[in-house]
Short mmCIF file of N, CA and C in Angstrom, two decimals:
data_model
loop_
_atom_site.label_atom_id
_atom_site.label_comp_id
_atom_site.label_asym_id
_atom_site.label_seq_id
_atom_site.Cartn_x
_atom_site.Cartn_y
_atom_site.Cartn_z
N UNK A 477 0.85 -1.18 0.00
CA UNK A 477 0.00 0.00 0.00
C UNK A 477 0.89 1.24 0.00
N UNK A 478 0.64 2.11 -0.66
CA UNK A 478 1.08 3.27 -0.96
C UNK A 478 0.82 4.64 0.39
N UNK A 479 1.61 5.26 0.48
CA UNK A 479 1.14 6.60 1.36
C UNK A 479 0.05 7.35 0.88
N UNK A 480 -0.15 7.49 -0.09
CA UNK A 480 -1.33 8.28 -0.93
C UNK A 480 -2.66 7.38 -0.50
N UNK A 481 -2.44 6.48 -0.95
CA UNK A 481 -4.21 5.18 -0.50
C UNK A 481 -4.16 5.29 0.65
N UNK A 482 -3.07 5.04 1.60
CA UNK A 482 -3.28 5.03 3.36
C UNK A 482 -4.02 6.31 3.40
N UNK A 483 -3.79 7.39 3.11
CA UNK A 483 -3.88 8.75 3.60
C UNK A 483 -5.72 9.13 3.66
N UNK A 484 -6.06 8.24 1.74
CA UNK A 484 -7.27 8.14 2.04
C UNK A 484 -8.40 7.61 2.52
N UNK A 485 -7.36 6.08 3.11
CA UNK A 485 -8.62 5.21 3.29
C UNK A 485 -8.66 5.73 5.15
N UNK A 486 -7.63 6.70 5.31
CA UNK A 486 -7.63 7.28 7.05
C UNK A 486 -8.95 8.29 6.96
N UNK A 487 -8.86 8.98 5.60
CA UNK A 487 -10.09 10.31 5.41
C UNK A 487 -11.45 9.18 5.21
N UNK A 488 -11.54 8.05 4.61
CA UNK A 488 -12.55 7.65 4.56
C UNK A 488 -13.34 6.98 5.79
N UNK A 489 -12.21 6.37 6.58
CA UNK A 489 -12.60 5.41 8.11
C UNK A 489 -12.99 4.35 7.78
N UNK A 490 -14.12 4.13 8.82
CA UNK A 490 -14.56 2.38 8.96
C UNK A 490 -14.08 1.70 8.21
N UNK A 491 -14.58 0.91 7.21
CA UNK A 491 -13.62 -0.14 6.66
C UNK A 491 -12.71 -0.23 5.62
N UNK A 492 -12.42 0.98 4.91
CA UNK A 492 -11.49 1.28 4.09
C UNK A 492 -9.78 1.78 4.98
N UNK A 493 -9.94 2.63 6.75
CA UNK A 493 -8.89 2.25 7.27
C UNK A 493 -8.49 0.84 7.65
N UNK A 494 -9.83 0.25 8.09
CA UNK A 494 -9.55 -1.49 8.78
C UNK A 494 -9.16 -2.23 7.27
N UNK A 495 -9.11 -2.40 6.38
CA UNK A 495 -8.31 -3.18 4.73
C UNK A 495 -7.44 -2.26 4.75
N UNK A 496 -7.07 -0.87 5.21
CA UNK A 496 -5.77 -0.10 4.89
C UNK A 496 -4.49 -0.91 5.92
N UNK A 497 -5.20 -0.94 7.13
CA UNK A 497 -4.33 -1.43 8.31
C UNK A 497 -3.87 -2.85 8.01
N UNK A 498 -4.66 -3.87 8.00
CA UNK A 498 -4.79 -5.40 7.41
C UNK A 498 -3.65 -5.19 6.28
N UNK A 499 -3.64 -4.18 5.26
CA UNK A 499 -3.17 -4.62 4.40
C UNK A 499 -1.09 -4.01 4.55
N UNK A 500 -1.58 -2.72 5.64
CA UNK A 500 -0.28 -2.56 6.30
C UNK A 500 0.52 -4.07 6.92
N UNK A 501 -0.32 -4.34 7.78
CA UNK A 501 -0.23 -5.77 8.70
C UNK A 501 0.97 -6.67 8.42
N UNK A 502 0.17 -7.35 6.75
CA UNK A 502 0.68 -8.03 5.71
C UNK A 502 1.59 -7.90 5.42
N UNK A 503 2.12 -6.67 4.52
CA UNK A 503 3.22 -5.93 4.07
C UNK A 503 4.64 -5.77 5.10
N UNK A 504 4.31 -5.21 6.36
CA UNK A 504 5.15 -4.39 7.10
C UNK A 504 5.59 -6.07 8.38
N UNK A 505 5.09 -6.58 8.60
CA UNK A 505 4.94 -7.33 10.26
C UNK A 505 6.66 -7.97 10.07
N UNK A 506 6.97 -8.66 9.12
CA UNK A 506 8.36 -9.34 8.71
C UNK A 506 9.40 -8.55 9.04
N UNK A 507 9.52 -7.46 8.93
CA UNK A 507 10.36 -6.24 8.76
C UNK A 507 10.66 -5.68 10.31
N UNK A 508 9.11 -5.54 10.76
CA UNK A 508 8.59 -4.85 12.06
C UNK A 508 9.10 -5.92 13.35
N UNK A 509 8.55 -7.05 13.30
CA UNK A 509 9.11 -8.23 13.71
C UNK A 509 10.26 -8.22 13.91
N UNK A 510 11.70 -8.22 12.99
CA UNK A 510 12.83 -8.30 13.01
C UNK A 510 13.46 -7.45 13.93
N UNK A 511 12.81 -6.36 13.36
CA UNK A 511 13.52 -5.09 14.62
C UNK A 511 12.97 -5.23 15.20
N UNK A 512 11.72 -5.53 15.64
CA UNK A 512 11.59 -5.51 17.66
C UNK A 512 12.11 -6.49 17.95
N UNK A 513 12.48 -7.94 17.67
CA UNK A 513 13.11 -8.96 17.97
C UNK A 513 14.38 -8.88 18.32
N UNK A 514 15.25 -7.89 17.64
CA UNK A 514 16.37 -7.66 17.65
C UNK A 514 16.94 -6.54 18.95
N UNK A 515 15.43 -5.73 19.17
CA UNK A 515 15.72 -5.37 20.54
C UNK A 515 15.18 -5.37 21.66
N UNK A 516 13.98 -6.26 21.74
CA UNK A 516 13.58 -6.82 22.99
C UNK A 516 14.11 -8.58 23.33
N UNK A 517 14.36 -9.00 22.18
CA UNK A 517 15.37 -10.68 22.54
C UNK A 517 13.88 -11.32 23.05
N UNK A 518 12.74 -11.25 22.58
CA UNK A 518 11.37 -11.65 23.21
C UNK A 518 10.41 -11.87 22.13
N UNK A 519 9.78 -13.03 21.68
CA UNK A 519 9.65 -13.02 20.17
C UNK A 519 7.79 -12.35 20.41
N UNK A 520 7.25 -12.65 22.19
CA UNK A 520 6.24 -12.54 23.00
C UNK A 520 6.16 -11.12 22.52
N UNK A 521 7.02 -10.33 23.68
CA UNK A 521 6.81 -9.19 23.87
C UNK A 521 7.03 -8.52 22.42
N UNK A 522 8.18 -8.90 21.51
CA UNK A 522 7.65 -8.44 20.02
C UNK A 522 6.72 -8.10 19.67
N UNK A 523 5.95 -9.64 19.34
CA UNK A 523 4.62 -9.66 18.65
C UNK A 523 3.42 -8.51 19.38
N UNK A 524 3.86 -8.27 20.97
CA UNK A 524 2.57 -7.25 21.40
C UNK A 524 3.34 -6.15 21.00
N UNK A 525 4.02 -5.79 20.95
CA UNK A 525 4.33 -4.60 20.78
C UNK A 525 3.73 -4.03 19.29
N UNK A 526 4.16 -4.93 18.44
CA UNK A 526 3.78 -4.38 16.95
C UNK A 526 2.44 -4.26 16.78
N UNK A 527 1.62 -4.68 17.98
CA UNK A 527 0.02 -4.50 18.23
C UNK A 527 -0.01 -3.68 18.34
N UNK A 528 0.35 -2.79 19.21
CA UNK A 528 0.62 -1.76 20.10
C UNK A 528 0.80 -0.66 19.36
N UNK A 529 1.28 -1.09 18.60
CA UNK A 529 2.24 -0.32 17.32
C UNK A 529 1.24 -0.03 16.04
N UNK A 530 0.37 -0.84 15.75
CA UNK A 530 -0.80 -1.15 14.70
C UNK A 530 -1.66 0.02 15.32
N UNK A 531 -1.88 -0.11 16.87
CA UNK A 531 -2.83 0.47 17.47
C UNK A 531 -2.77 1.67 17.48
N UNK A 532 -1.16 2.58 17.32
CA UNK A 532 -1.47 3.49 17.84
C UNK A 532 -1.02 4.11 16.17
N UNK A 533 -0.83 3.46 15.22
CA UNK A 533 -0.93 4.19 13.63
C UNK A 533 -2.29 4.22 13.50
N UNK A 534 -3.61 3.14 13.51
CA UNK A 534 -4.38 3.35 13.54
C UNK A 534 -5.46 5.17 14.50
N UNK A 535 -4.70 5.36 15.31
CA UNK A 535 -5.23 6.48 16.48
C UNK A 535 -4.53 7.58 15.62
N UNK A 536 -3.28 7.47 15.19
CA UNK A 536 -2.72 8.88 14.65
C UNK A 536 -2.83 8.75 12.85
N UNK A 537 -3.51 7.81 12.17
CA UNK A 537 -3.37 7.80 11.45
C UNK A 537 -3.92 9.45 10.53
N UNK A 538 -4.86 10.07 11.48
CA UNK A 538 -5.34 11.27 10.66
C UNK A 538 -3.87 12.93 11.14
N UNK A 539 -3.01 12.03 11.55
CA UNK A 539 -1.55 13.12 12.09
C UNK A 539 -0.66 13.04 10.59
N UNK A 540 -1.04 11.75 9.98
CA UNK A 540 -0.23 11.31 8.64
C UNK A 540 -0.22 12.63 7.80
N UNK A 541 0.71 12.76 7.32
CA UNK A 541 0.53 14.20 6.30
C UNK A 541 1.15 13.61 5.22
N UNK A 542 1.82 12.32 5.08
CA UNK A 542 2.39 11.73 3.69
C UNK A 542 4.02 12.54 3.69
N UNK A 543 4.54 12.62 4.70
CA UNK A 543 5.93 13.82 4.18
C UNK A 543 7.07 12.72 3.96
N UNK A 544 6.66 11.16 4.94
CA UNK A 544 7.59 10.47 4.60
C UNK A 544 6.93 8.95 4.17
N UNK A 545 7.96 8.14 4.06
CA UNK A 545 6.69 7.07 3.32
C UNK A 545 6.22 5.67 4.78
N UNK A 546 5.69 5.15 4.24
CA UNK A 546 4.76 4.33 5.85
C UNK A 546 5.62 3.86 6.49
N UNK A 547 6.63 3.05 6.08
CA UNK A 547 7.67 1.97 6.67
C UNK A 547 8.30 2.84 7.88
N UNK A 548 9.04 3.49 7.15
CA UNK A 548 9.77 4.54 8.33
C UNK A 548 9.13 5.32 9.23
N UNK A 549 7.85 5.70 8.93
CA UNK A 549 6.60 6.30 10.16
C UNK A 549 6.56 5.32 11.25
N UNK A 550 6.13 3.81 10.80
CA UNK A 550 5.81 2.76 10.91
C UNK A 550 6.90 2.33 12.28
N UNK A 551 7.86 2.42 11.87
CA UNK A 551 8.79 2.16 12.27
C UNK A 551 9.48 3.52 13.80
N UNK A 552 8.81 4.31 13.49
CA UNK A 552 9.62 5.68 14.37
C UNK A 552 8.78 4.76 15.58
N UNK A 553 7.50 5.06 15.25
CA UNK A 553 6.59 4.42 16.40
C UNK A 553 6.81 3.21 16.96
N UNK A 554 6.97 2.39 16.24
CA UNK A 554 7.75 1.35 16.78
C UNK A 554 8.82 1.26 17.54
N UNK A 555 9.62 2.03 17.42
CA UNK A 555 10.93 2.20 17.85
C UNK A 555 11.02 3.04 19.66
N UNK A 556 9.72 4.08 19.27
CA UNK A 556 9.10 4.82 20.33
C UNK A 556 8.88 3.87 21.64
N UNK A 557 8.09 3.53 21.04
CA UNK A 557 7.92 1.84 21.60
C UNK A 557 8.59 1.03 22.28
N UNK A 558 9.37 0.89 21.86
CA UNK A 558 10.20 -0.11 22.70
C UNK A 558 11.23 0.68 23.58
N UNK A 559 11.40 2.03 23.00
CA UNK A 559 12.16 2.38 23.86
C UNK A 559 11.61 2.66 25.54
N UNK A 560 10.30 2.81 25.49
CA UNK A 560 9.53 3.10 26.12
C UNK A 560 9.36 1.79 27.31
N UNK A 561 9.06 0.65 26.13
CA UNK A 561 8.94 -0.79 26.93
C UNK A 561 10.18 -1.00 27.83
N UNK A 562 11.43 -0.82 27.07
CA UNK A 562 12.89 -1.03 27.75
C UNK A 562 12.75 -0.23 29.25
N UNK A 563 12.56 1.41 28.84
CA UNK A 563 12.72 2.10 30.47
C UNK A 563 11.96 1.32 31.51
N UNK A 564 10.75 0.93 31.23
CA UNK A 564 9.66 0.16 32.07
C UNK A 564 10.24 -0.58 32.59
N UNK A 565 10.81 -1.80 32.03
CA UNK A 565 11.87 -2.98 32.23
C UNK A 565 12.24 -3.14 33.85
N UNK A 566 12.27 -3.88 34.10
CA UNK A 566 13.43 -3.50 35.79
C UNK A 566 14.79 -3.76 35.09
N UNK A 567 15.58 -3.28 35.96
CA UNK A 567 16.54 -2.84 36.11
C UNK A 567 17.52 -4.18 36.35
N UNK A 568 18.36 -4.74 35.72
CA UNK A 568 18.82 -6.11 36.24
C UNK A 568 19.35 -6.20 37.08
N UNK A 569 19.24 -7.56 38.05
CA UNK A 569 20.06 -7.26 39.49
C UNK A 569 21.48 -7.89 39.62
N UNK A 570 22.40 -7.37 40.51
CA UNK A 570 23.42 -7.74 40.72
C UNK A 570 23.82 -9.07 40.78
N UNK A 571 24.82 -9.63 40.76
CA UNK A 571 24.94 -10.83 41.20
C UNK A 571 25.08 -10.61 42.94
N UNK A 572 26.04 -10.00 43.15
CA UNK A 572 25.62 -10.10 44.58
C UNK A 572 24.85 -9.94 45.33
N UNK A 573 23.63 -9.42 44.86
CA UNK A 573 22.60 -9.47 45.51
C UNK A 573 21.87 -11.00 45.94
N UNK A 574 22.27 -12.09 45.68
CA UNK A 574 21.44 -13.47 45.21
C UNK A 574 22.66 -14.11 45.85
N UNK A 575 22.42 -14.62 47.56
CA UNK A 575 23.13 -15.39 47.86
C UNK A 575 23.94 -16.25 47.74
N UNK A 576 22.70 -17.20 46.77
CA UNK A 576 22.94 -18.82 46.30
C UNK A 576 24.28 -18.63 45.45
N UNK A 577 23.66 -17.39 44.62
CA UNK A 577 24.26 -17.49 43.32
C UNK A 577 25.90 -16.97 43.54
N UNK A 578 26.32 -15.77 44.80
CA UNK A 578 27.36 -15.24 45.21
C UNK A 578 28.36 -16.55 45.33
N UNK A 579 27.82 -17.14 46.80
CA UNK A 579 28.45 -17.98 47.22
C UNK A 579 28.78 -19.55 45.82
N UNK A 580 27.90 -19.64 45.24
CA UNK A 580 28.75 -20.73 43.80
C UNK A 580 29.55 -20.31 43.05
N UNK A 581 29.38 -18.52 43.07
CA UNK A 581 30.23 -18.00 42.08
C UNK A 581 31.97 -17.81 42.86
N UNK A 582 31.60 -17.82 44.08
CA UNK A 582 32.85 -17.86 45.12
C UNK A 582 33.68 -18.88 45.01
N UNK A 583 32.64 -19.86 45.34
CA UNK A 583 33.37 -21.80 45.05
C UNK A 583 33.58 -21.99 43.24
N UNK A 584 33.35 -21.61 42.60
CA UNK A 584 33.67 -21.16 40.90
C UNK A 584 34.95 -20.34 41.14
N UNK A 585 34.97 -19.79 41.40
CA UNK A 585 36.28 -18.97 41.10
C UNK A 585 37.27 -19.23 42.19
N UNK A 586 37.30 -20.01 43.43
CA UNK A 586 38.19 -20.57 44.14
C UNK A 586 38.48 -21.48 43.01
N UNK A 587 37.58 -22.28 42.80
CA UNK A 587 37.94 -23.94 42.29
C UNK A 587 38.69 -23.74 41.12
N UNK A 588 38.56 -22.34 40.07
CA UNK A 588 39.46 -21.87 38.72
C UNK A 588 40.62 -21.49 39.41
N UNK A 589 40.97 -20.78 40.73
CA UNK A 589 41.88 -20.37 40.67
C UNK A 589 42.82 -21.11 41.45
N UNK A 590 42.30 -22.71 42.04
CA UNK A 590 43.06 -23.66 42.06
C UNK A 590 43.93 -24.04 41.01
N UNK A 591 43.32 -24.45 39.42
CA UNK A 591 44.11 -24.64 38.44
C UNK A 591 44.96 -23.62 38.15
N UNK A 592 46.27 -24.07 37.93
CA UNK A 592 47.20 -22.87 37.63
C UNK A 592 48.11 -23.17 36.29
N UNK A 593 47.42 -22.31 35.43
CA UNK A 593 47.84 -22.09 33.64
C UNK A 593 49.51 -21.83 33.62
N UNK A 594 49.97 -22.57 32.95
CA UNK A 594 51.21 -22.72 32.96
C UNK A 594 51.70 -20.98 32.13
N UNK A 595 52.85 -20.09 32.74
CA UNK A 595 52.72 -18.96 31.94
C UNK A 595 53.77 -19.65 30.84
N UNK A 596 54.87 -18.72 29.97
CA UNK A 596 55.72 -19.37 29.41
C UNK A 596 57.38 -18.90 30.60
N UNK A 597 56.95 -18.04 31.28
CA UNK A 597 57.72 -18.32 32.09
C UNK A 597 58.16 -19.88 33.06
N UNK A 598 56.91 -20.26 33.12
CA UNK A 598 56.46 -21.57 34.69
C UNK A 598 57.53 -22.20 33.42
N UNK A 599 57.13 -22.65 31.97
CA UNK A 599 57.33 -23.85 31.10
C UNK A 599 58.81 -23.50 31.28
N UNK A 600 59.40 -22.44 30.99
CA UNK A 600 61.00 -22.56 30.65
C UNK A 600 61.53 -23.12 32.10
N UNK A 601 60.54 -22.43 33.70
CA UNK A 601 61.33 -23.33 34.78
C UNK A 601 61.43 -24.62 34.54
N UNK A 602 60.19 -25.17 34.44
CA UNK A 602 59.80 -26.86 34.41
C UNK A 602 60.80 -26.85 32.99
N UNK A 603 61.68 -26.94 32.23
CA UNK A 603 62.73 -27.22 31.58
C UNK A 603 63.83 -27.58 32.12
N UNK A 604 64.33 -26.12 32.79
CA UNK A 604 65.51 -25.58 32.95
C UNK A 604 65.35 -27.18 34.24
N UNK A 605 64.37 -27.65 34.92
CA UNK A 605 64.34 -28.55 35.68
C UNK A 605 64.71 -29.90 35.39
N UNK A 606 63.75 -30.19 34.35
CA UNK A 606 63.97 -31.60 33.94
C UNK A 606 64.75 -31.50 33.31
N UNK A 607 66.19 -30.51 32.66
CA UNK A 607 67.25 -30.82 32.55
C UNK A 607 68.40 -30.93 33.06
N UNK A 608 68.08 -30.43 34.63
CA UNK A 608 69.19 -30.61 35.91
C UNK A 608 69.02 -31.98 36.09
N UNK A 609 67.44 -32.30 36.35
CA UNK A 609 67.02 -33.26 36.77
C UNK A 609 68.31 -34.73 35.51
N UNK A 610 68.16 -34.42 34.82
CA UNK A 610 68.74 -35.76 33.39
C UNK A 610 70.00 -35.64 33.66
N UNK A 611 70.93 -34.59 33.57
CA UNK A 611 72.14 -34.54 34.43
C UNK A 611 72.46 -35.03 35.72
N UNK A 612 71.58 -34.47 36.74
CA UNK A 612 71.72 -35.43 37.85
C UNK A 612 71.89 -36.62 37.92
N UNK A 613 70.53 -37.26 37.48
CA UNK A 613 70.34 -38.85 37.08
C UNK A 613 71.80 -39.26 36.33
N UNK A 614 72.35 -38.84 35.27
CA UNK A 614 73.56 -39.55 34.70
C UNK A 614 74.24 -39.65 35.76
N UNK A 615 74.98 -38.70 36.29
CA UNK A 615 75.79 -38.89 37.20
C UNK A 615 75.54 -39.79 38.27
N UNK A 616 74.32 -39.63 38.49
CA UNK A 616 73.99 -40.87 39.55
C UNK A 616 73.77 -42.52 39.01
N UNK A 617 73.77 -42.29 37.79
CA UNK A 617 73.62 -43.83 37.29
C UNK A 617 75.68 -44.17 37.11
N UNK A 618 76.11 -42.89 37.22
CA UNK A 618 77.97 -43.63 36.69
C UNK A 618 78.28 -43.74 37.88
N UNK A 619 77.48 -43.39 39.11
CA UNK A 619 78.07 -43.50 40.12
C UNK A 619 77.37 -44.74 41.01
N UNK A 620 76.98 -44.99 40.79
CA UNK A 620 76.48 -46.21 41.72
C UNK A 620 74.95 -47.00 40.76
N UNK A 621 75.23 -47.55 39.47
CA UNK A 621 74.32 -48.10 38.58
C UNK A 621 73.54 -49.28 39.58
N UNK A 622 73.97 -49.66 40.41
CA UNK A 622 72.88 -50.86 41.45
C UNK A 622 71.86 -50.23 42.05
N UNK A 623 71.91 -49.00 42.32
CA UNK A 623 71.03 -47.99 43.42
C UNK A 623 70.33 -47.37 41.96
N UNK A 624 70.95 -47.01 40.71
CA UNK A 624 70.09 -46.41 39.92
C UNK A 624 69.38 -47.60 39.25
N UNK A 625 69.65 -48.25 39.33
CA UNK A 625 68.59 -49.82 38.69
C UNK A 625 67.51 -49.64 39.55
N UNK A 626 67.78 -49.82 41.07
CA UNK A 626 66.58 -50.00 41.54
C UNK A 626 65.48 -49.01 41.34
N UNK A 627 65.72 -47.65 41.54
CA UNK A 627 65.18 -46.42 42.23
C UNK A 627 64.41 -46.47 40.73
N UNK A 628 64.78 -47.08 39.44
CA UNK A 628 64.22 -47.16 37.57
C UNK A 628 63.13 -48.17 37.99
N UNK A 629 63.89 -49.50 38.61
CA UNK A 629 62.43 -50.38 39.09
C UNK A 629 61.56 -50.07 39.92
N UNK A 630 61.38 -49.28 41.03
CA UNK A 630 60.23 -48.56 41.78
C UNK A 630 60.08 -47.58 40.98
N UNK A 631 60.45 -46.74 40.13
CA UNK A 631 59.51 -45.49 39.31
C UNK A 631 58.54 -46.71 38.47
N UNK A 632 59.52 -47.55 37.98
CA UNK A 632 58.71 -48.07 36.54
C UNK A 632 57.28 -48.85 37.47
N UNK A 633 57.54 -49.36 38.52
CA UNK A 633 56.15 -50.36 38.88
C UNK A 633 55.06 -48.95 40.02
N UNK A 634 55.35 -47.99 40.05
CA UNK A 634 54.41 -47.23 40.88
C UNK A 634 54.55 -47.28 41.75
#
C-alpha cells in the first residue's frame, strides 16, 4: 500500500482504514518483527508490541501528512515503543545481591583459581628442571648403577 491510498482510506474510516491497516499488517509485520526482535530478545513481547504499534498508527493515522513514506513512520513508532517498553523494564540485578548465586560463584572462582595455567615463564622453569634433573640422574647412574637400577624399578612399577 502506498502513502497516498493510506492517507485516504484514514479520510474515509470504517472499513477502508480497517483493509488499509490489514493490508499494512501483511506488508510491514516481517520487517517490524525483526527489529523488535532484535531489541527486545522476546519473540512474546515483540509480537505485542507491533500490536501496540498497529494500534497506535491506527489512532494517529489522521496526524499522517504523507511527508515520509509508511515503513519509516511505521517504524519511528515502533521504535518509540520499545524504547519506552525497555525504560519500564526493571533494572537487572546484581549478582551479589542473590546469595545462592554469590556464594557458587565464590566456590567457581576458588575452584578456577586452584588450576594454575602454565605462563611461558612456569614452562622454561619446568625445563631448565627436567634438565638438571637428566644430568643429575647420569651422574647418579655412573656412580652407583645398582642404586640407579633400583630407584628405575620402583619409578617403573608405581
Amino acid at each position: 500500500m502506498d502513502k497516498n491510498a493510506f492517507m485516504r482510506a484514514c479520510r474515509e474510516g470504517g472499513d477502508a482504514i480497517e483493509q488499509a491497516l490489514r493490508a499494512l499488517d501483511r506488508a510491514f509485520y516481517a520487517p517490524l518483527f525483526s527489529d523488535c526482535l532484535r531489541v527486545l530478545h522476546d519473540p512474546e513481547a515483540a509480537r505485542d508490541l507491533i500490536q501496540e504499534t498497529f494500534i497506535k498508527v491506527w489512532r494517529r493515522c489522521a496526524s499522517f501528512r504523507g511527508q515520509s513514506e509508511l515503513l519509516p513512520w511505521i517504524r519511528s513508532i515502533l521504535r518509540n515503543g520499545a524504547v519506552d517498553r525497555l525504560r519500564r523494564s526493571p533494572r537487572e540485578v546484581p549478582l551479589e545481591a542473590d546469595d545462592a548465586v554469590s556464594e557458587e560463584a565464590e566456590r567457581r572462582i576458588a575452584e578456577l583459581s586452584a588450576v594454575h595455567v602454565a605462563t611461558p615463564d612456569d614452562e622454561a622453569r619446568q625445563r631448565q628442571l627436567a634438565e638438571c634433573f637428566a644430568r643429575c640422574w647420569r651422574r647418579f647412574e655412573s656412580a652407583a648403577p645398582e642404586h640407579a637400577a633400583v630407584m628405575t624399578w620402583i619409578v617403573e612399577d608405581g
